[in-house]
Every structure is written in structure tokens, then in C-alpha cells.
Coordinates of C-alpha atoms and ligand atoms in Angstrom, one line a residue:
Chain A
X452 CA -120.3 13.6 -22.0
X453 CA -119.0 17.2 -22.0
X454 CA -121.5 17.9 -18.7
X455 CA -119.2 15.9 -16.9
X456 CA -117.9 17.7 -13.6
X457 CA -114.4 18.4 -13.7
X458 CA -112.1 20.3 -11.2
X459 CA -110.3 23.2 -11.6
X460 CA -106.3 22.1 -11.2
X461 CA -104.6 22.5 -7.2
X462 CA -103.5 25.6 -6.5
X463 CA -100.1 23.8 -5.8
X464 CA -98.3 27.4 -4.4
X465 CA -100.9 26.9 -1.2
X466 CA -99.9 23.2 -1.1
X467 CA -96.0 22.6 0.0
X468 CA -93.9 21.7 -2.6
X469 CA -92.6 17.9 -3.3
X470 CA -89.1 18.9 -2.4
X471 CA -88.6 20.5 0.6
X472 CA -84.8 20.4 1.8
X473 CA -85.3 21.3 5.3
X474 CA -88.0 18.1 5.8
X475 CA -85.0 15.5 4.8
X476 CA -87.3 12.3 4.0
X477 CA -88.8 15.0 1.2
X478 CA -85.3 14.9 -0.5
X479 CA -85.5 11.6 -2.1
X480 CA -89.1 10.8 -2.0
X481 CA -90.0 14.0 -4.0
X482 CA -90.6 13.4 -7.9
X483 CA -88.1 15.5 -10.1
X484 CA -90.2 15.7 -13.1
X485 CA -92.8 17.8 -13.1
X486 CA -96.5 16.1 -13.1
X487 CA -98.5 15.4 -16.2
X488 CA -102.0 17.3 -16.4
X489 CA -104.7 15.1 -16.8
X490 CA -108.0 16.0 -17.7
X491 CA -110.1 14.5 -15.6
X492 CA -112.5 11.5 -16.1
X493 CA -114.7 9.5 -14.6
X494 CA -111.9 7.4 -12.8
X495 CA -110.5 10.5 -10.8
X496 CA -114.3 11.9 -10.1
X497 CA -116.2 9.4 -8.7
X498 CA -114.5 7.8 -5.6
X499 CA -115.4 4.9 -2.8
X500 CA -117.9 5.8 0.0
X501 CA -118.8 4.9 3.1
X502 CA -121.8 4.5 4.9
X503 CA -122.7 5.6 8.7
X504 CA -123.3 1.9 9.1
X505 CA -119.8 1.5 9.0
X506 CA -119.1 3.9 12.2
X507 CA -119.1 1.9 15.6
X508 CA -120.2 3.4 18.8
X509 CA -116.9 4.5 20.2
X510 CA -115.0 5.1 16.8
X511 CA -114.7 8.8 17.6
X512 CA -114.1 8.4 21.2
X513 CA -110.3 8.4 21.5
X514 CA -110.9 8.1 25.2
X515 CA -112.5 5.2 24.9
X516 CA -111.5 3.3 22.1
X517 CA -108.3 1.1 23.3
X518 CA -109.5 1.2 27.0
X519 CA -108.5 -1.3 28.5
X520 CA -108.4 -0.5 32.8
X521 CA -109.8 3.0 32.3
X522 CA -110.2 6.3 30.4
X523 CA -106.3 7.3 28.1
X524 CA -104.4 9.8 30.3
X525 CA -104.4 13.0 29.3
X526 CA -105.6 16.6 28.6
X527 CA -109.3 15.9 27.4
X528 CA -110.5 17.5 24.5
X529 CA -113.3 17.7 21.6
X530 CA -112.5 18.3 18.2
X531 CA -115.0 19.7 15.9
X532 CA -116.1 21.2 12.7
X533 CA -116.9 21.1 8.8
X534 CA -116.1 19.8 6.1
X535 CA -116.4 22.4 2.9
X536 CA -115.8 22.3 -0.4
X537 CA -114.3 25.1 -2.4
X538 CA -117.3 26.9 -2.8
X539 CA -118.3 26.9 0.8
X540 CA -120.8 23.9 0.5
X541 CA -120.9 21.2 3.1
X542 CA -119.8 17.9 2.5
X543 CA -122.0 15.6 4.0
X544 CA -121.3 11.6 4.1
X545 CA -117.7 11.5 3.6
X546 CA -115.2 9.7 6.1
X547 CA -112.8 10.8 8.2
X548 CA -109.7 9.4 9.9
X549 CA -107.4 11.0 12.6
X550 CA -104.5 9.1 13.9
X551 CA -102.5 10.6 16.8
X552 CA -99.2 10.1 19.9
X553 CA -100.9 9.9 22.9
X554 CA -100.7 12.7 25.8
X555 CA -96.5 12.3 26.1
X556 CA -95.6 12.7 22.7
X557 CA -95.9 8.4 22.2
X558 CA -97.4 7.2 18.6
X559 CA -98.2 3.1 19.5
X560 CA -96.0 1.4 16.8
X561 CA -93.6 -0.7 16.0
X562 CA -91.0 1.6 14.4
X563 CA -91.4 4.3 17.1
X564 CA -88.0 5.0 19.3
X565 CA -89.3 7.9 21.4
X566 CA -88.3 6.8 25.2
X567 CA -92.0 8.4 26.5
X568 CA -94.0 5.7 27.8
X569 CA -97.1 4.2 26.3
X570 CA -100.1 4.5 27.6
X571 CA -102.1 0.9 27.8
X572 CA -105.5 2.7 27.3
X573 CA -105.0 5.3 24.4
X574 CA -104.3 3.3 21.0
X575 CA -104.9 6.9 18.6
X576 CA -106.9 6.1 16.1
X577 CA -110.7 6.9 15.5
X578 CA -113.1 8.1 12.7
X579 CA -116.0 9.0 11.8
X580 CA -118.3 9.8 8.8
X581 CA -119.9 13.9 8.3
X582 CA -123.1 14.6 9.0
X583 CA -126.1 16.3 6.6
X584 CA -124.6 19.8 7.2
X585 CA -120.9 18.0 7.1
X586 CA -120.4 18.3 10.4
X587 CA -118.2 15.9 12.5
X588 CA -116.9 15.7 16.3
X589 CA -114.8 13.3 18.4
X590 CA -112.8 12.8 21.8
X591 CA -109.9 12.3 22.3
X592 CA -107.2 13.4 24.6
X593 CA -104.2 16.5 23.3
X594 CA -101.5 14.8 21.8
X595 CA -97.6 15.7 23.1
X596 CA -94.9 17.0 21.1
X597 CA -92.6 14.9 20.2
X598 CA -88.7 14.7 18.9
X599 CA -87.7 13.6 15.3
X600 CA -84.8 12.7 13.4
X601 CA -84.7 15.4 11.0
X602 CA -82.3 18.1 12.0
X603 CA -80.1 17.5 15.5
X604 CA -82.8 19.1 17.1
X605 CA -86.5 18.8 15.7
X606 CA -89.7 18.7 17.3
X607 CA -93.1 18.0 15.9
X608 CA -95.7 20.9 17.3
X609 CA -98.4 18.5 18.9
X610 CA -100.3 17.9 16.2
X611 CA -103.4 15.0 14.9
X612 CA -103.4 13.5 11.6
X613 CA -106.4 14.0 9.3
X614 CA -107.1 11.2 6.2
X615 CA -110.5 13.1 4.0
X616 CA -112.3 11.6 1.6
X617 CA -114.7 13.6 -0.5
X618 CA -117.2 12.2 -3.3
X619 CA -114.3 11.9 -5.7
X620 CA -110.8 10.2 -5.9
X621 CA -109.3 13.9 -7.2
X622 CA -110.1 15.1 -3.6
X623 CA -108.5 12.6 -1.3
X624 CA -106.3 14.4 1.1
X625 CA -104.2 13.6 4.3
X626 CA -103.1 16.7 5.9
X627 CA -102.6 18.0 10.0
X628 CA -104.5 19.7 12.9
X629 CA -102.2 21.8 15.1
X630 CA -103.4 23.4 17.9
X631 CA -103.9 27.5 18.4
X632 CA -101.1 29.8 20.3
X633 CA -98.4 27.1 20.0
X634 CA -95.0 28.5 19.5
X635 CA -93.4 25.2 18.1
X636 CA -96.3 25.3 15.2
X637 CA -93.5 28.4 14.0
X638 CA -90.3 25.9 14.1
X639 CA -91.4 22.6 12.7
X640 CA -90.2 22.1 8.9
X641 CA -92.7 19.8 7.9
X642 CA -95.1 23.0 8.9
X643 CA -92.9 25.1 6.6
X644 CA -93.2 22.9 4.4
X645 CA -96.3 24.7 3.6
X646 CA -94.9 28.6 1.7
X647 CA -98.0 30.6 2.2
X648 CA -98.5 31.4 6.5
X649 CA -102.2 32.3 5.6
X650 CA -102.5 28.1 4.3
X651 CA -100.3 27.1 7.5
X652 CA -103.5 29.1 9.4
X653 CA -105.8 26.8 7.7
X654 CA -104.4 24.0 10.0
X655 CA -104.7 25.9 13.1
X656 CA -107.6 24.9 15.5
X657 CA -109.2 27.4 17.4
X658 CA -110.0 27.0 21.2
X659 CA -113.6 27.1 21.2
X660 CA -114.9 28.4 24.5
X661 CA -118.3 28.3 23.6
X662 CA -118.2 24.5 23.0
X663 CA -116.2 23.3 26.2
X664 CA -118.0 20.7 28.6
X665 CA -117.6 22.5 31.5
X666 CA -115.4 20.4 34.4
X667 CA -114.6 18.2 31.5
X668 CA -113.1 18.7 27.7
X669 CA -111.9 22.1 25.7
X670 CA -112.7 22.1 22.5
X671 CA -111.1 22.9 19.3
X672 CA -112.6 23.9 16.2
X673 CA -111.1 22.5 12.6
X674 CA -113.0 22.8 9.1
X675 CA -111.6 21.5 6.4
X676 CA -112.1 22.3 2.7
X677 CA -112.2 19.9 -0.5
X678 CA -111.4 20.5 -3.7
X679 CA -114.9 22.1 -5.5
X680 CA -117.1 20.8 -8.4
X681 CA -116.9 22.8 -11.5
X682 CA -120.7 22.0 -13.2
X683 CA -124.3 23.1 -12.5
X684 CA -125.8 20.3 -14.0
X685 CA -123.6 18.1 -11.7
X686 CA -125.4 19.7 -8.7
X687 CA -128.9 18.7 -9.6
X688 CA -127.1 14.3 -10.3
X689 CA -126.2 14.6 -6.8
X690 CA -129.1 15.8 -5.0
X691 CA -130.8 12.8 -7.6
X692 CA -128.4 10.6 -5.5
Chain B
X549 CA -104.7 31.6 -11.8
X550 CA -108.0 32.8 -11.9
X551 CA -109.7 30.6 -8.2
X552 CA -113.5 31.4 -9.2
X553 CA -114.2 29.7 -5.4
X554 CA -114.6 31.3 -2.1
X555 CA -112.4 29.3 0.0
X556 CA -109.3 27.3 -0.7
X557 CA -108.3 23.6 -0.1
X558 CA -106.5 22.9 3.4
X559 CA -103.1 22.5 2.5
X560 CA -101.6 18.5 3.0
X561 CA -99.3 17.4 4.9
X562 CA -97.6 14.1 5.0
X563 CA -99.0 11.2 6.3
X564 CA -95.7 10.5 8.5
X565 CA -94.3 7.3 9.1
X566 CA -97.0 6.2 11.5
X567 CA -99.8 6.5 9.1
X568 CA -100.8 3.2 9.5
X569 CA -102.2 3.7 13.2
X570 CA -104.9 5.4 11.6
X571 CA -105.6 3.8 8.2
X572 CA -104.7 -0.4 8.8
X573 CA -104.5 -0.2 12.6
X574 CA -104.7 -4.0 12.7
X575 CA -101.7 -4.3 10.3
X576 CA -100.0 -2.3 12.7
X577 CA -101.1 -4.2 16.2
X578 CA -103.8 -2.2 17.4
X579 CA -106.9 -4.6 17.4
X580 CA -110.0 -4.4 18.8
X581 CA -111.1 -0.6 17.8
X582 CA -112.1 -1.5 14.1
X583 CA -113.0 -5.4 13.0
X584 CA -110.8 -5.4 10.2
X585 CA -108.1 -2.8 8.4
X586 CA -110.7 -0.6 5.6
X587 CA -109.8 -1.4 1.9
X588 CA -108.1 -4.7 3.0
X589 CA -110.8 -6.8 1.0
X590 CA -112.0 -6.0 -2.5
X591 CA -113.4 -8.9 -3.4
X592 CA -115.8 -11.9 -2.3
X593 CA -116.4 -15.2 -3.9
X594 CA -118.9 -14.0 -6.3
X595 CA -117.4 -11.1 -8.0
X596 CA -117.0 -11.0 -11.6
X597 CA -114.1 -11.0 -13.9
X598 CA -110.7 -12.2 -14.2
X599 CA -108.6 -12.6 -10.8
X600 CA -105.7 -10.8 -10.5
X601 CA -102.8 -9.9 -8.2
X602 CA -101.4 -6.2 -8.2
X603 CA -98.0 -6.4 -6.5
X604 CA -95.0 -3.8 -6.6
X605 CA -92.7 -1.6 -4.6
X606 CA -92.3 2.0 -4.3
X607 CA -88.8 2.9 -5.0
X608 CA -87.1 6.4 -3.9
X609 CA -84.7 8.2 -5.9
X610 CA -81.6 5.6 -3.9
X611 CA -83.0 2.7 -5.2
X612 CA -84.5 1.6 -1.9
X613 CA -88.0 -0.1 -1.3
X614 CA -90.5 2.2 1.3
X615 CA -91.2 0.5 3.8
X616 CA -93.3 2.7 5.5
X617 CA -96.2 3.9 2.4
X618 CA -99.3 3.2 2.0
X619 CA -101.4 3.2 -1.4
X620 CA -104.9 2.9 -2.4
X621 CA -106.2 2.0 -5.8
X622 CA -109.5 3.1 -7.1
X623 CA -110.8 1.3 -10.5
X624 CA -113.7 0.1 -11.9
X625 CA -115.7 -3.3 -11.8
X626 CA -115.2 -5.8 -15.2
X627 CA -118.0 -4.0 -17.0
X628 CA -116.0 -0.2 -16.7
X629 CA -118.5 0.5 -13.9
X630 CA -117.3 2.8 -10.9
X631 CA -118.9 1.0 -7.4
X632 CA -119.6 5.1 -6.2
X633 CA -123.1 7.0 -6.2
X634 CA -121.3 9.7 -8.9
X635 CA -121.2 6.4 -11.1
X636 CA -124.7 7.5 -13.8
X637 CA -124.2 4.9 -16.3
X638 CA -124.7 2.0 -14.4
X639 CA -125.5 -0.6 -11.6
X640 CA -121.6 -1.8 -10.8
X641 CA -120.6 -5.0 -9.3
X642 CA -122.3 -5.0 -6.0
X643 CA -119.8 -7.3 -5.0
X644 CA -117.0 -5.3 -5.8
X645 CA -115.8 -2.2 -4.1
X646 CA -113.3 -1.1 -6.3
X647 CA -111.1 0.5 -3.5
X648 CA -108.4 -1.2 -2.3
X649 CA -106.0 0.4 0.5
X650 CA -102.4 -1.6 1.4
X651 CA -99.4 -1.1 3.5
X652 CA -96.0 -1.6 2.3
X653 CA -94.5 -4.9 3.9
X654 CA -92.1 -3.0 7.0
X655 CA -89.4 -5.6 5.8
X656 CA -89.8 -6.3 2.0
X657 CA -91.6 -3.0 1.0
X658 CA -94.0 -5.2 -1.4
X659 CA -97.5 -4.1 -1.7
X660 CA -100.3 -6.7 -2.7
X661 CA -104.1 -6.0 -3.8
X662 CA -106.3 -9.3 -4.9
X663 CA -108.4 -7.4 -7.0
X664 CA -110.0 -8.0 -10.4
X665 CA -109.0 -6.7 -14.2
X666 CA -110.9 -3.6 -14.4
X667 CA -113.1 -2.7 -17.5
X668 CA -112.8 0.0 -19.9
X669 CA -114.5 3.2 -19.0
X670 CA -114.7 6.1 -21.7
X671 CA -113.6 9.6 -20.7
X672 CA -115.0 13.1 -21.7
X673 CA -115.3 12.6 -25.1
X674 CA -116.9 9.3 -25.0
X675 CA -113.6 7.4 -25.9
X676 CA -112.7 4.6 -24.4
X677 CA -109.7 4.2 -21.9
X678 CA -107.7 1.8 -21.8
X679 CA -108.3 -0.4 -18.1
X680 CA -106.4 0.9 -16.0
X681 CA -106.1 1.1 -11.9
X682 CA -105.7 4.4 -10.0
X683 CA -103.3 4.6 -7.4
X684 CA -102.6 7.2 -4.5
X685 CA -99.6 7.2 -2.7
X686 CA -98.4 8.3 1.1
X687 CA -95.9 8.6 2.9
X688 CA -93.3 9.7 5.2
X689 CA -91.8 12.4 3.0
X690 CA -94.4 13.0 0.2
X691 CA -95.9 16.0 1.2
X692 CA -98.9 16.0 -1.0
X693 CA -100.4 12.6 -2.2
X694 CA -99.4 11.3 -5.6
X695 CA -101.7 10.2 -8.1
X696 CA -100.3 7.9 -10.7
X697 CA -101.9 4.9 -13.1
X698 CA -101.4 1.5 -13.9
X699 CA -102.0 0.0 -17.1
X700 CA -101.8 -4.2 -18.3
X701 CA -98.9 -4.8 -20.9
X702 CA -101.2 -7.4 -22.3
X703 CA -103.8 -5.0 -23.5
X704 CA -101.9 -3.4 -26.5
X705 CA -104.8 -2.5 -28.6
X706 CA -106.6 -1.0 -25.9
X707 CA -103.6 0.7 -24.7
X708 CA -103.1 2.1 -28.0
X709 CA -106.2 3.6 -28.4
X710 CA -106.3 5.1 -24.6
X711 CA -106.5 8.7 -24.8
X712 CA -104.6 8.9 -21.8
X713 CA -101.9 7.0 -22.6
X714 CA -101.8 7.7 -26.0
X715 CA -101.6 11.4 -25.7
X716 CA -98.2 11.2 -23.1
X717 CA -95.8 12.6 -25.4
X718 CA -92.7 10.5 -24.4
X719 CA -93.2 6.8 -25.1
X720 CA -90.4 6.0 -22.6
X721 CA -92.3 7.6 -19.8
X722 CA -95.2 6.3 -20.7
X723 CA -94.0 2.4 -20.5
X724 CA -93.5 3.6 -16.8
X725 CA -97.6 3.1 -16.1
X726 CA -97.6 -0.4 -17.5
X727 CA -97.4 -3.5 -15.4
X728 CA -96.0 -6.3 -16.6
X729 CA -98.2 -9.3 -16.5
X730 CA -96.7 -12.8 -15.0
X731 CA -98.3 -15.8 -13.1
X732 CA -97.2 -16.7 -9.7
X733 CA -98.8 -20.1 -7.9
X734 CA -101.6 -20.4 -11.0
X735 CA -102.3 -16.6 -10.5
X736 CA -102.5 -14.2 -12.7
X737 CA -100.3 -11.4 -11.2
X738 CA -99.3 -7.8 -12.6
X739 CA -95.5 -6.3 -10.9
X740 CA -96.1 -2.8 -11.2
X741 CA -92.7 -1.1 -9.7
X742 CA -92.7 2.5 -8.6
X743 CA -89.8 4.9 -9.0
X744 CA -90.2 7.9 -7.1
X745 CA -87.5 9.8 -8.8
X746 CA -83.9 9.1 -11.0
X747 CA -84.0 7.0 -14.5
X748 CA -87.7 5.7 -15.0
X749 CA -89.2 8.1 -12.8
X750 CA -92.9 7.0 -12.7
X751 CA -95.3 9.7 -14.3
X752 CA -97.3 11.2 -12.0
X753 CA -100.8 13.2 -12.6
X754 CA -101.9 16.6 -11.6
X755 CA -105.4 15.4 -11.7
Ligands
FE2_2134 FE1 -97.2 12.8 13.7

């Protein structure tokens, strides 16, 4: 069994910390022990999947998705890229999920207080699965910033959520895709959250020229990395898959 | 640490409190974009093994429920097979998935799975684990997803011999992975409470 693929442990300096102070919900949601290594096993690398079959026709069409009398209001945009692993590979065949407020700052749920209006066409949620060369894309319009009950003043940069799956359980991740030359990216604590400002880069979308529809979307460009595979032999089992 | 790769992981960030718009949309009154909420069913009529309930809350370090997490379990069919194309052993239970994904009731902060009692699956030195569900945990104020594991009280043997389980150093922290077993309307149902933090602080894996 020892040519079973393992991972090597999260670099948990690039990821933020449990307990961050200045993100208050963190202060007693954070566990005070420390965590218990585990060396891995089948249960944490091997992990559900899901198939293309799965995806319907507007999934990643934001736009689209909740319309009800017409396209969501707002700032259209495509959002694009890759998912990597560790070692640079593409990740093809894994799901994604992005969940979002809509163009004034408005998430569409029950708990939300925030006095921007709804919009009756944007509902902010889509997905979609990666392609061979782990590519994905989808529409949607840019979300708003929005205030938060943190500090007396807090605002959340504009920002989508991301939910990954990879091949394994180990690499599930949710994490969030701001948006490039935003000053509020710089005052957010859940951002600084995050100790390293080269990882808080990581999250940063690009504007994307080059793919814009012209006299329609801009685009933004967001790859995301997985955890990596630590075994050769593991390599060739895939490509047997 | 010595990072032999070329890139590193995108860093996480919580989920937030809205998470369910994008994972059980329908659980949170947006229908219509996805026919039903992923992870909601893991089960049909002809899966095998025993049937099972896996309820709990997630406690924070005040005592109080979440009501706003969300948790999915990943474990493996009655056999000890993983339903996942890494899975080499095996055929698993095509009519199990094996993933299960669940809100935490807004009012109660109770999570529920109908699933099945898993199987025993060995790990890298061909021992067998004890069965055992894997659980990941988000939320509005866990900034990286927690990875924890429950066990069944009524296995002792098998708990006993888990390498896993066995080799956590502090018995008391280890009783905090195992569910308690109970019956509830002629069902076969498993409590298995989470404490975030404070006395009984669940054990949580760096896997
Ligand atoms: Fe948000």
C-alpha cells in the first residue's frame, strides 16, 4: 500500500489563521487546540465527482439563471481561468461553485439586512465543471460592495465566492475572487485575514483585455491552485482512469 | 518547510454566512436554477447496508448552536469502498454516493444526513480503520475548512484497533470523534455534537 499518493501538509502561514481578532465571528469559531496531523488515507484522497452531465445549460450564466422579466442589472462581466494543482498541472473534471450579492451589494437571503434592493432577475449562484485543460468560464454581472457588522464601519471589497473540489476530499476548498485595482481589497479584515500580501494577490483577478466581448462583458482572469499529488506511480492510475 | 511544488494553494477564505446561495440554493429559496440542492440525497431504495441517521450541532466556544454552517461528509459504501474513480480496490455501491452535503437548521442549528454505516477501509499500511465518516466544516468565521471524523461507539473492537484512533495520544480527546448511537422513530440514529472550542473541543485533522 506504501505507493499510495499522499500530500505534503498545508502551508498553513499562506492560509489565514483560525483566530483572527479583527474578523470577530473568527473569535469564537476558531479551534484553540492545535490540529492533529493525520497521515493520510484513502478516506481523505479519494473524494466525490461530478460529471458534465450534471451542468445545465445556463448554470454558468449568472445573467441568465434567475431571469425572470429580463437579463440581472448590472456591470456585465466574464470570469475565467484554471484550475492547477501545486505542480502546475491542470485539473480537469472537477466542479466549481461561485455564489455572489448582486450589482448593489444585495446577497438574496433570508438573514441578509442590507437596505439595497433585490434585483428579481439575479439569484447568484452558478457553477460549472473544468474542462480537459481545466479550464472554466461563466457570466455573470460585478457584484457591489457591501457593509457588515464587524467593526462600526466595515465593508466587504466586492468580491465572488469560490467552492473547489479536486479529485480528493484533502483538497476541498472555499475561498474568494476580488477584483484588480480595488482600494477596499486593502481595508477588509476578512482579506487580512490572509498574513502573506503575495497569497492575498492570488485572489486578485486580473482585467483581461484581450478576452472582453467588445460592446458587451470585461473579463477577469482567476486560476486557482489545488493542493498537489506527491507519487509517480499515482500519475500513471489516473491517466488509467 | 521544504515546498518541492511550483506554485502554492490559493489561500481560503470563509464561506460567509450566505454560503448557502451557492451550495443548497433551494434550502435557501432560490429555486428553479438547479433541480435539487447537490449532496442532499445519498441514498436510494436499493443501497446496501444498515440505515442510519447522522444528526448533531456545531457548537462555538459560548455554547451556542451555528446556525449558519454547512458540512459535508465523505465515507465509504458497506463494503469500505470509496464511490470516486481514485477508489483501485473496487466496484463501490453504485447506488451510493458517499457524499453527503447539509445546512445547519437557521433555527435549531441541527444537521441531519440519511446515510448508511460505512465499511472499514485499511490505510497505508494495510490496517484496517475503524468506520468512520469524514466531515468538512464551513462557515461564517472559519477561515479555512475544518476536517474532523466521526466514529460509532458501538464498534469498540474496531475502534480499538483503528490506527487512527488508536494512535491519538489523549483518550479524552479522542472520545470527542465518537457518536453516540440511539434510535429515534425505529431508526437507527448516531448524535455526533461539535464543539468548536472550550472543554471537549472536537479534534480536528491537518490532513
Ligand atoms: Fe460575501
Amino acid at each position: 500500500m506504501s505507493d499510495q499518493p499522499t500530500f505534503t501538509p498545508r502551508d498553513r502561514s499562506w492560509h489565514p489563521p483560525a483566530l483572527t481578532p479583527q474578523y470577530k465571528s473568527s473569535v469564537l469559531r476558531s479551534p484553540n487546540q492545535r490540529l492533529l496531523s493525520l497521515d493520510t488515507t484513502l478516506s481523505e484522497m479519494t473524494g466525490p465527482r461530478f460529471g458534465h452531465d450534471l451542468i445545465g445549460p445556463l448554470d454558468n450564466d449568472l445573467i441568465r439563471n434567475y431571469a425572470q422579466t429580463g437579463d440581472a442589472i448590472g456591470q456585465r462581466i466574464i470570469v475565467y481561468g484554471r484550475v492547477l494543482d501545486e505542480d502546475a498541472r491542470p485539473v480537469p473534471n472537477v466542479l466549481l461553485e461561485f455564489w455572489q450579492a448582486n450589482a448593489g451589494g444585495r446577497y438574496r437571503h433570508r438573514n441578509e439586512g442590507y437596505v439595497a434592493a433585490l434585483d428579481p432577475n439575479f439569484g447568484g449562484c452558478g457553477r460549472t465543471v473544468t474542462g480537459a485543460d481545466g479550464g472554466y468560464r461563466f457570466r455573470t454581472i460585478k457584484p457591489g460592495a457591501y457593509p457588515w457588522p464587524n467593526g462600526p464601519n466595515d465593508w466587504r471589497p466586492a468580491h465572488i465566492h469560490f467552492s473547489v473540489f479536486g479529485y480528493a476530499f484533502a483538497q476541498r476548498l472555499v475561498t474568494q475572487m476580488y477584483f484588480e485595482g480595488d482600494p477596499m481589497i486593502w481595508q477588509c479584515p476578512i482579506v487580512s485575514a490572509i498574513p502573506d500580501r503575495a497569497a492575498i494577490e492570488q485572489l486578485v483577478a486580473a482585467l483581461d483585455r484581450d478576452n472582453t466581448l467588445p460592446m458587451d462583458a470585461l473579463a477577469y482572469r482567476f486560476d486557482i491552485v489545488l493542493r498537489g499529488r506527491h507519487s509517480t506511480l499515482f500519475e500513471n492510475r489516473l491517466e488509467g482512469n | 518547510m521544504t515546498r518541492p511544488n511550483t506554485l502554492e494553494e490559493t489561500p481560503s477564505q470563509t464561506a460567509g454566512p450566505y454560503v448557502h446561495i451557492g451550495l443548497t440554493p433551494n434550502w435557501c429559496d432560490i429555486e428553479g436554477v438547479y433541480p435539487e440542492d447537490l449532496g442532499r440525497t445519498m441514498v436510494d431504495a436499493e443501497t446496501a447496508g444498515e440505515r442510519i441517521i447522522v444528526s448533531g450541532r456545531i457548537f462555538d466556544g459560548s455554547g451556542v448552536p451555528l446556525k449558519d454552517a454547512l458540512i459535508e461528509i465523505w465515507q465509504a459504501d458497506a463494503n469500505g469502498l470509496y464511490n470516486s474513480p481514485l477508489e483501485k480496490r473496487g466496484e463501490a455501491d453504485p447506488h451510493f454516493t458517499g457524499w453527503g452535503r447539509q445546512a445547519t437548521d437557521g433555527t435549531t442549528g441541527e444537521y441531519r444526513f440519511e446515510t448508511i454505516k460505512p465499511g472499514r477501509v485499511p490505510c497505508r499500511d494495510g490496517r484496517l480503520m475503524a468506520p468512520h465518516i469524514s466531515f468538512w466544516i464551513v462557515a461564517r468565521g472559519i477561515n479555512l475548512g475544518l476536517h474532523t471524523r466521526m466514529y460509532f461507539a458501538d464498534e469498540d473492537a474496531a475502534n480499538g484497533e483503528c490506527p487512527v484512533l488508536s494512535g491519538i495520544g489523549s483518550k479524552a480527546r479522542a472520545a470527542t470523534l465518537i457518536a453516540s448511537r440511539g434510535e429515534v422513530d425505529g431508526a437507527a440514529t448516531y448524535t455526533f455534537d461539535i464543539h468548536l472550542q472550550g472543554d471537549g473541543e472536537t479534534i480536528f485533522f491537518d490532513v
